Short mmCIF file of C-alpha atoms and ligand atoms in Angstrom, two decimals:
data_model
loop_
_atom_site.label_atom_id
_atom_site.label_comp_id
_atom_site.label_asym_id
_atom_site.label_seq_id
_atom_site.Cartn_x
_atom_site.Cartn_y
_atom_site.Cartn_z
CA UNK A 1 75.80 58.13 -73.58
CA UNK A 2 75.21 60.55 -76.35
CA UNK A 3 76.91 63.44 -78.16
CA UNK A 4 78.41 64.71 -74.67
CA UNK A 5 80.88 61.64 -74.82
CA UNK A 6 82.70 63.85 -77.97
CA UNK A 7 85.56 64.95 -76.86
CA UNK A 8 86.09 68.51 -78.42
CA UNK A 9 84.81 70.27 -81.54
CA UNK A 10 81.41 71.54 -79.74
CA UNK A 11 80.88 73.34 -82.42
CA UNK A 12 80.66 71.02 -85.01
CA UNK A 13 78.56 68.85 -82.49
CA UNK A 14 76.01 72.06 -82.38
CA UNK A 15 75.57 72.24 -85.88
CA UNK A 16 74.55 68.54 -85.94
CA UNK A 17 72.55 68.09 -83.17
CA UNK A 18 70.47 71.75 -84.73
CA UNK A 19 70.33 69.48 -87.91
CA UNK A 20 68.69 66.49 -86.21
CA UNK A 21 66.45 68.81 -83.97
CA UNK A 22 65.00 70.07 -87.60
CA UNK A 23 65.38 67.20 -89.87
CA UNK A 24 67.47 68.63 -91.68
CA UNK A 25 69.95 66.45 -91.99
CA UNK A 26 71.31 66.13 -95.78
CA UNK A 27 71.62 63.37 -97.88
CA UNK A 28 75.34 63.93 -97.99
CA UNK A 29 77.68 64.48 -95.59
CA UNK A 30 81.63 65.59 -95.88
CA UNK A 31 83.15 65.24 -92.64
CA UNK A 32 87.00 66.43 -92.75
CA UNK A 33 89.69 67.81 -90.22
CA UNK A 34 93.38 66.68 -89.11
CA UNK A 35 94.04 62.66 -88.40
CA UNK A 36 92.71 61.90 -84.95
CA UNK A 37 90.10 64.43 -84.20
CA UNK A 38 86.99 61.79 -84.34
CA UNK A 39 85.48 62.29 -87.46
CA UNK A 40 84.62 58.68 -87.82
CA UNK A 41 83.43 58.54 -84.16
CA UNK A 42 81.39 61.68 -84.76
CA UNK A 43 79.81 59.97 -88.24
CA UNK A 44 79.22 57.08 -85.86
CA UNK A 45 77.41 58.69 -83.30
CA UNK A 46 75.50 60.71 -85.92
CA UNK A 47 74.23 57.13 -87.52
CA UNK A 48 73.14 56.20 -84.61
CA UNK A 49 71.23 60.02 -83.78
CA UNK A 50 69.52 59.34 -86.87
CA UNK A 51 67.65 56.45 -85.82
CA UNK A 52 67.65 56.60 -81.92
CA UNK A 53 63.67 55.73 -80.59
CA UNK A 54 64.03 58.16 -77.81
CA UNK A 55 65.98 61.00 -78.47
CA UNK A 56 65.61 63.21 -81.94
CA UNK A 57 68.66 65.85 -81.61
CA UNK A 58 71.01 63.09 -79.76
CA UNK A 59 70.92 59.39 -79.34
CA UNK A 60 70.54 57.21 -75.93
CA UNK A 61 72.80 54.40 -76.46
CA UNK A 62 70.05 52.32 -74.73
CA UNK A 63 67.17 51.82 -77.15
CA UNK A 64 66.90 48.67 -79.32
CA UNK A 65 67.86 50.53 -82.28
CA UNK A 66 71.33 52.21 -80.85
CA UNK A 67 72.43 49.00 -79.32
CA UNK A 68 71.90 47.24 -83.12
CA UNK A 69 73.69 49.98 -84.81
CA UNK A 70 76.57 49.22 -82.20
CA UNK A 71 76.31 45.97 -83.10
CA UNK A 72 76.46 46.58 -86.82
CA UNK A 73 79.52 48.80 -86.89
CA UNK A 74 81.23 46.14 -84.49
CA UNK A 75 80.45 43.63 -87.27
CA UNK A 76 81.66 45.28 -90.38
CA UNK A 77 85.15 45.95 -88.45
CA UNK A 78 85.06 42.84 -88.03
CA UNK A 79 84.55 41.80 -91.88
CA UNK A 80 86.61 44.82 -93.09
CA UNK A 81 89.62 43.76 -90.91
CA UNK A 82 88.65 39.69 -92.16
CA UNK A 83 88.74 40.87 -95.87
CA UNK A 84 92.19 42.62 -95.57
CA UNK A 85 94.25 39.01 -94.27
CA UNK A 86 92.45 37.41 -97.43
CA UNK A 87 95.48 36.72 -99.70
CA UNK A 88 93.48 36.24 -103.37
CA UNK A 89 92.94 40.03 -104.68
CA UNK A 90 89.52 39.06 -106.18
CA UNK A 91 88.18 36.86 -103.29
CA UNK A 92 88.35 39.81 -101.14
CA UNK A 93 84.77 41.54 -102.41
CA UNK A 94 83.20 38.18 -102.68
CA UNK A 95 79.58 38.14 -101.19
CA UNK A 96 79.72 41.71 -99.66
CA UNK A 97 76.48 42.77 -97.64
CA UNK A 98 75.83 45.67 -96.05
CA UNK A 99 73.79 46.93 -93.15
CA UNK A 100 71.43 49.65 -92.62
CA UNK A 101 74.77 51.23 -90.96
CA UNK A 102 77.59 50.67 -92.78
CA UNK A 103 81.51 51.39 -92.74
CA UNK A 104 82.55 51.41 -95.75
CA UNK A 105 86.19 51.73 -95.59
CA UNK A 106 89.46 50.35 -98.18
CA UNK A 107 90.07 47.03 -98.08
CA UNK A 108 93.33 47.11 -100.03
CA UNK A 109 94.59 50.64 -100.46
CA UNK A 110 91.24 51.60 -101.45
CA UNK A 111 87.72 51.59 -101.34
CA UNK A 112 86.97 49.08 -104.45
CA UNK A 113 84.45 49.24 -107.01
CA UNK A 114 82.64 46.50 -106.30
CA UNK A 115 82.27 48.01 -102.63
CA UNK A 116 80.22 51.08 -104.13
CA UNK A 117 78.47 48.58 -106.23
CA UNK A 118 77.19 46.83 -103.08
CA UNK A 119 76.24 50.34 -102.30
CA UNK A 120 74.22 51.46 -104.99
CA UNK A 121 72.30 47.95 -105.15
CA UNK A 122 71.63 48.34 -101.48
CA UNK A 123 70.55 51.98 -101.07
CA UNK A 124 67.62 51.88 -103.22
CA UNK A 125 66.10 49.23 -101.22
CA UNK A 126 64.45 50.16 -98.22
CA UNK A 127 66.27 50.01 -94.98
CA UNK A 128 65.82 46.58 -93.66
CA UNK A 129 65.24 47.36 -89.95
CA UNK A 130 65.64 51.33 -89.28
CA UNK A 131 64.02 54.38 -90.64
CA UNK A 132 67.31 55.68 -91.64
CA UNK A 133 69.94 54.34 -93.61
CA UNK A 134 73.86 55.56 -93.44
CA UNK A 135 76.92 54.68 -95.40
CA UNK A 136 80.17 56.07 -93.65
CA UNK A 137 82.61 56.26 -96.27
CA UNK A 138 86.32 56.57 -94.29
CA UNK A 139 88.62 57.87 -95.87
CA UNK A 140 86.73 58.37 -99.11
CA UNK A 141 89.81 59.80 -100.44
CA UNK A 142 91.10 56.56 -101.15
CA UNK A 143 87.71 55.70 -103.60
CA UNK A 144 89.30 54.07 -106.72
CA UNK A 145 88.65 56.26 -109.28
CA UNK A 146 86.18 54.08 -111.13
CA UNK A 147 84.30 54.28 -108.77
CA UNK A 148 83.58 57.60 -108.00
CA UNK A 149 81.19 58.39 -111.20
CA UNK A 150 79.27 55.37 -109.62
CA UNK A 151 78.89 56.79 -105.93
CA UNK A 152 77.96 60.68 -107.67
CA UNK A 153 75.51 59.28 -109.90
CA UNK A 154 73.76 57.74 -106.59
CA UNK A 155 74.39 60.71 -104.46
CA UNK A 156 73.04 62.66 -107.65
CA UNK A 157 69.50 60.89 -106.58
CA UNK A 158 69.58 60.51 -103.22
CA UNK A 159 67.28 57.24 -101.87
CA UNK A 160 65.19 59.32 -99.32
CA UNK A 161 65.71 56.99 -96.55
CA UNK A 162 69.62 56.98 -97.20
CA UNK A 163 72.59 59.35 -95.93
CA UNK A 164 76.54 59.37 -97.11
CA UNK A 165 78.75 60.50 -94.87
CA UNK A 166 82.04 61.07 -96.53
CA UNK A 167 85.10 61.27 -93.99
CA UNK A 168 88.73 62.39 -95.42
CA UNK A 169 91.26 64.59 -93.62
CA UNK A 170 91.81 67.14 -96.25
CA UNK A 171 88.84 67.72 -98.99
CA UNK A 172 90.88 68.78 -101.37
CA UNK A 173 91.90 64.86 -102.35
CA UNK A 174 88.70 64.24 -103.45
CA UNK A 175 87.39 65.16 -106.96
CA UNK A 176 85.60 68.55 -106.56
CA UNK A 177 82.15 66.64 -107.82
CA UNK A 178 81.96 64.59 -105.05
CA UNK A 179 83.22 67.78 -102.83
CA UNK A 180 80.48 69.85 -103.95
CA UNK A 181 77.23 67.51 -103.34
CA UNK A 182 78.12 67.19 -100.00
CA UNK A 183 77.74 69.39 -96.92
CA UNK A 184 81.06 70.06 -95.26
CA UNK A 185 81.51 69.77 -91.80
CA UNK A 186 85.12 70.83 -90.67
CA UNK A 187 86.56 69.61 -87.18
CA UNK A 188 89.72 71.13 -85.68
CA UNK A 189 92.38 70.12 -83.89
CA UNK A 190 90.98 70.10 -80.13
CA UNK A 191 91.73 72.61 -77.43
CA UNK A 192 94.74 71.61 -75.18
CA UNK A 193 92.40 71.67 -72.21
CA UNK A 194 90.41 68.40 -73.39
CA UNK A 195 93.69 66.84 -74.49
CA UNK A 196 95.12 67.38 -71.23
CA UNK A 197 92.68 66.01 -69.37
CA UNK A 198 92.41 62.76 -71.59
CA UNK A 199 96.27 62.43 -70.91
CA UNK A 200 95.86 63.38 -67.55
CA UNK A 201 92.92 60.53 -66.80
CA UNK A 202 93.34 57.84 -68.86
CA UNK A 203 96.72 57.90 -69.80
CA UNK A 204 98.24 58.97 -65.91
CA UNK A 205 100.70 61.39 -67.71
CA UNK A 206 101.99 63.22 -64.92
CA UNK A 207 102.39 66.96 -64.44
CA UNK A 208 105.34 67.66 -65.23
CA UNK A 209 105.17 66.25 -68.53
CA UNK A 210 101.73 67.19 -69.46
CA UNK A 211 102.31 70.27 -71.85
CA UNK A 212 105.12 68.09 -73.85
CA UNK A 213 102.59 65.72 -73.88
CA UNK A 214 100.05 67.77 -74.71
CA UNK A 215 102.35 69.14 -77.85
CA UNK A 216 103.57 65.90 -78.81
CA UNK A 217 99.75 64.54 -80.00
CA UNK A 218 99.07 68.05 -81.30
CA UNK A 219 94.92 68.13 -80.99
CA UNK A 220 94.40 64.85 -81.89
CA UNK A 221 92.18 62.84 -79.18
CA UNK A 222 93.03 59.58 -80.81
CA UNK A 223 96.40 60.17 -80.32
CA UNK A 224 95.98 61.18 -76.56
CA UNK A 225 94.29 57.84 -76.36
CA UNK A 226 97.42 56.12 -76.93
CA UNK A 227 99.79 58.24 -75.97
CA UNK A 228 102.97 56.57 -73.71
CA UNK A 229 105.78 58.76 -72.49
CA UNK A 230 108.10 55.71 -72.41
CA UNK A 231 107.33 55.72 -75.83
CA UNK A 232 107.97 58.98 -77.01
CA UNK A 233 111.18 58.95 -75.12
CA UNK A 234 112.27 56.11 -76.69
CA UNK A 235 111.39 56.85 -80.14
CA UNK A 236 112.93 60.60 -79.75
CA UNK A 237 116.13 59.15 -77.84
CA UNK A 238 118.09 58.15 -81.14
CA UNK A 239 117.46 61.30 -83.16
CA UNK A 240 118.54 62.81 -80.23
CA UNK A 241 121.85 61.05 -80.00
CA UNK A 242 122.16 61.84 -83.76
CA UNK A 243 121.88 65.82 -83.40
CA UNK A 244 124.33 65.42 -80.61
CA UNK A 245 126.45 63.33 -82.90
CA UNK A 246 126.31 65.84 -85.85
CA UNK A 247 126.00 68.91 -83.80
CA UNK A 248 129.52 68.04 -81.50
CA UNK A 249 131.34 71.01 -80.02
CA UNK A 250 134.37 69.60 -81.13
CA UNK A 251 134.56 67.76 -84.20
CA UNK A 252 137.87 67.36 -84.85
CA UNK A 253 138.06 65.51 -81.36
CA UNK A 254 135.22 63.13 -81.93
CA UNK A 255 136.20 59.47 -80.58
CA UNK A 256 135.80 56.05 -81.84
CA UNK A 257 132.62 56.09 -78.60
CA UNK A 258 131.46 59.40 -80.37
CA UNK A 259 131.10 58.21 -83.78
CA UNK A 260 130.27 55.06 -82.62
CA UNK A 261 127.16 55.76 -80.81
CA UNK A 262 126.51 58.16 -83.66
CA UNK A 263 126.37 54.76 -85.84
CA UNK A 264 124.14 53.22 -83.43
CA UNK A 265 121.66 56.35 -83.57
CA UNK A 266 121.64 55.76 -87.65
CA UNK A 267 120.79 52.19 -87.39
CA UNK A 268 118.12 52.46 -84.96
CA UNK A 269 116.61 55.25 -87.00
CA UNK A 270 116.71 52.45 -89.63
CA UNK A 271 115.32 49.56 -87.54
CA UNK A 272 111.50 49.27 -87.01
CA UNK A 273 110.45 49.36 -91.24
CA UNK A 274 106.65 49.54 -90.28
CA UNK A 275 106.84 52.69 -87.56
CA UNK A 276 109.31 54.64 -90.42
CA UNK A 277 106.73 57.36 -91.07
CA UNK A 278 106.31 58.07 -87.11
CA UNK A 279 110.44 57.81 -86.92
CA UNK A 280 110.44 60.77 -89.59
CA UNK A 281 107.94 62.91 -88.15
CA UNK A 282 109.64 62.89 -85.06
CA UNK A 283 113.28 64.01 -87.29
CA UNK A 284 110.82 67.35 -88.54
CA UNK A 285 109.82 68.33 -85.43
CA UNK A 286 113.09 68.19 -83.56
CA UNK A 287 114.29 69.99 -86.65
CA UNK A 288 111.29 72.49 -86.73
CA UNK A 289 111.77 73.14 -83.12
CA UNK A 290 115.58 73.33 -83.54
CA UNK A 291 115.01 75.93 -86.16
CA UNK A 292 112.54 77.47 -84.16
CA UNK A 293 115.05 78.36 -81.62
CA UNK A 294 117.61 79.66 -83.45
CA UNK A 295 115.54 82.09 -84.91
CA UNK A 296 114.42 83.20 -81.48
CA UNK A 297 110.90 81.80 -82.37
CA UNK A 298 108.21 81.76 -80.26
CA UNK A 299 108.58 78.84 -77.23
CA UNK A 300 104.61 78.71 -76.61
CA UNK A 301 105.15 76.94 -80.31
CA UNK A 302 107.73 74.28 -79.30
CA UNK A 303 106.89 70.58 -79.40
CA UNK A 304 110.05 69.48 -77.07
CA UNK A 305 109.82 71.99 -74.25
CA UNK A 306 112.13 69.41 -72.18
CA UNK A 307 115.25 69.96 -74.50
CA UNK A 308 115.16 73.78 -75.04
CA UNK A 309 119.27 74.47 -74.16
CA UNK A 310 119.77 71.18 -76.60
CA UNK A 311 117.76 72.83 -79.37
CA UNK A 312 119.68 76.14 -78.74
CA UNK A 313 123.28 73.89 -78.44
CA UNK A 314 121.77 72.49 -81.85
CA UNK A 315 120.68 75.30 -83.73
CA UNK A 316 123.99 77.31 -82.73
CA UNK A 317 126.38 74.68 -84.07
CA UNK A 318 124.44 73.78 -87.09
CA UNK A 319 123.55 76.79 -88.36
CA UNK A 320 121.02 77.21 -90.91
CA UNK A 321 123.12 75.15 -93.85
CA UNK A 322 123.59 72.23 -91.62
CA UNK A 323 119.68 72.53 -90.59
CA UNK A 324 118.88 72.49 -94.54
CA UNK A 325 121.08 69.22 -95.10
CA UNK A 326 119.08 67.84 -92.63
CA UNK A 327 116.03 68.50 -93.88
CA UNK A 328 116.98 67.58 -97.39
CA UNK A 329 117.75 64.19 -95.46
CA UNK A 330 114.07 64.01 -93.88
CA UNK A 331 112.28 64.62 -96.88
CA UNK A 332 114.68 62.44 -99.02
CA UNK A 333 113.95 59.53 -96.04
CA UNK A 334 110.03 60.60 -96.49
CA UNK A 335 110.32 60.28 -100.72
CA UNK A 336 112.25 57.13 -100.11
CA UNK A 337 110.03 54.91 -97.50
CA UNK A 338 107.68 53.03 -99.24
CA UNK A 339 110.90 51.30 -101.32
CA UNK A 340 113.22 48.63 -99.61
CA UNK A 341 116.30 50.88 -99.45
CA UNK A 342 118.55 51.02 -96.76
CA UNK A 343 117.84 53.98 -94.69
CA UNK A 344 121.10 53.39 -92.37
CA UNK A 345 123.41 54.15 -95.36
CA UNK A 346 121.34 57.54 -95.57
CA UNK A 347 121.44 58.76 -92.46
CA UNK A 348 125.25 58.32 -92.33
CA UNK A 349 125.95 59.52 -95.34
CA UNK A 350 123.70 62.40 -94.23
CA UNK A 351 125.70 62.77 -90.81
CA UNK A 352 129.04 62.93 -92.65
CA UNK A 353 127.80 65.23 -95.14
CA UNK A 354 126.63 68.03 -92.33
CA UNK A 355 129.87 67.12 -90.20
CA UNK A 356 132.46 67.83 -93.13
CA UNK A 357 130.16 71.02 -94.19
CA UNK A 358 130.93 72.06 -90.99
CA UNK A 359 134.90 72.35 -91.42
CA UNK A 360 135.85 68.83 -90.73
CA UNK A 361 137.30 65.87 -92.69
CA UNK A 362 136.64 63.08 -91.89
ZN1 ZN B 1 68.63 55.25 -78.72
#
């Protein structure tokens, strides 16, 4: 157990572990990179570095203190995930306490005042059992903005003993006051070779589908993690039967089947509220990779390596106009998602808009 267990980023992992072997670690930290690369783990594992009793540039997993800092982060996901079922806005804050390592992370859609309160009152005590005391902020992007004068003026004067780790995908969300007292740490999207093997071992994803695999997760490890072909297949199948729908040889010939399983592509698109977002991002890349295609783009950059003639059949029939209707669609669908609108009616107006732009009436 230790820093070896990252998967990816070594980099990133050097830097720290030189840190630790110096004591040089800051008071605060600003961990950022794309969704799913581990910067939470990482901030984890660099909690528990800080106060391992054996090891001074790593940490053993072993010693008293590593096993009660697993214990602590196990807890407060535990009373993070309790506050967010409570129904009472105001009840959810009540009687917060926080460890020597603490997630911090939003309870509603975001990390509440009283939250950093319980911070600043409990940073400049002295750590109740460790030498070292860290706050992980996730997603600190999401600190109300009341709060964030409050959390500078403590990370202005730094409690020795204490560390912030600040962890947010993109750095340029957060105000540029908090951005600047901290020391960035940027993780990338990891190498195809770890992916691979994380699909590979823990996920059985056989050969032949390990480099659509591979794309489809882009460099995220968490993502990997979880990844199902059955899945993927299923969630790609209706936009699939949509393109084929839209992009028909010949439209003028379409049959009551045709248009009919076109329908039932439009309403599964529009089934399955909560997993939208994932249902959209799989429209863009079909559509990026479509595009890609038909401007003779580069394969080594295509996400759905397994449809290439389809993308081609695609491309050739939509053209670029039909291709810009449908993006107008996506990003219409994107602006669109958090209301309670019917998404079905969109999609087939959408398909009836690109099929009479290309020449038909229907
Ligand atoms: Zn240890």
């Amino acid at each position: 157990m230790g820093f070896q267990d990252f998967l990816g980023n070594p980099q990133a992992v050097t830097a720290l572990r030189e840190m630790l072997a110096r004591d040089g670690a800051p008071g605060s930290l600003l961990f950022t990179g794309p969704e799913g690369v581990g910067k939470k783990t990482l901030a984890m594992m660099l909690a528990k570095a800080l106060n391992c009793e054996r090891l001074k540039d790593d940490f053993c997993g072993k010693c008293f203190r590593c096993r009660k800092a697993e214990e602590m982060l196990a807890l407060t996901r535990e009373d993070l995930a309790r506050r967010r079922e409570i129904k009472d806005a105001s009840r959810r804050v009540e009687g917060l306490t926080y460890f020597d390592i603490q997630l911090i992370e939003p309870i509603t859609r975001f990390i509440l005042i009283e939250q950093i309160r319980q911070l600043r009152s409990t940073a400049y005590t002295r750590p109740f059992e460790f030498p070292r005391r860290v706050f992980i902020l996730d997603q600190a992007q999401a600190i109300h903005w009341q709060a964030v004068d409050l959390l500078l003026k403590v990370m202005e004067e730094p409690p020795e003993t204490t560390h912030f780790i600040l962890v947010c995908p993109n750095p340029h969300e957060l105000r540029a006051t908090l951005r600047s007292r901290c020391l960035k740490l940027q993780l990338h999207p990891v190498e195809d070779s770890v992916i691979q093997s994380v699909l590979k071992t823990e996920r059985k994803i056989p050969e032949r589908s390990l480099t659509l695999a591979t794309r489809a997760v882009s460099g995220s490890v968490a993502r990997a993690k979880r990844f199902a072909l059955a899945d993927f297949e299923r969630s790609r199948q209706p936009w699939v039967a949509f393109l084929d729908g839209i992009a028909a040889k010949d439209l003028s010939a379409l049959t009551a089947a045709d248009w009919k399983s076109l329908f039932e592509a439009t309403k599964t698109l529009a089934e399955n509220r909560s997993e939208l977002e994932q249902t959209l991002q799989m429209g863009y890349a079909l559509l990026r990779d479509t595009l890609l295609t038909l401007k003779n783009g580069d394969e080594q950059s295509l996400m759905n390596i397994d449809l290439i003639p389809r993308l081609k059949t695609w491309g050739a029939r939509l053209g670029l106009e039909g291709l810009e209707k449908l993006k107008r669609g996506l990003d219409e669908a994107y602006r669109l998602q958090t209301r309670n609108v019917n998404q079905q009616l969109g999609w087939e107006a959408l398909a009836i808009e690109i099929i009479s732009g290309r020449g038909v009436t229907v």
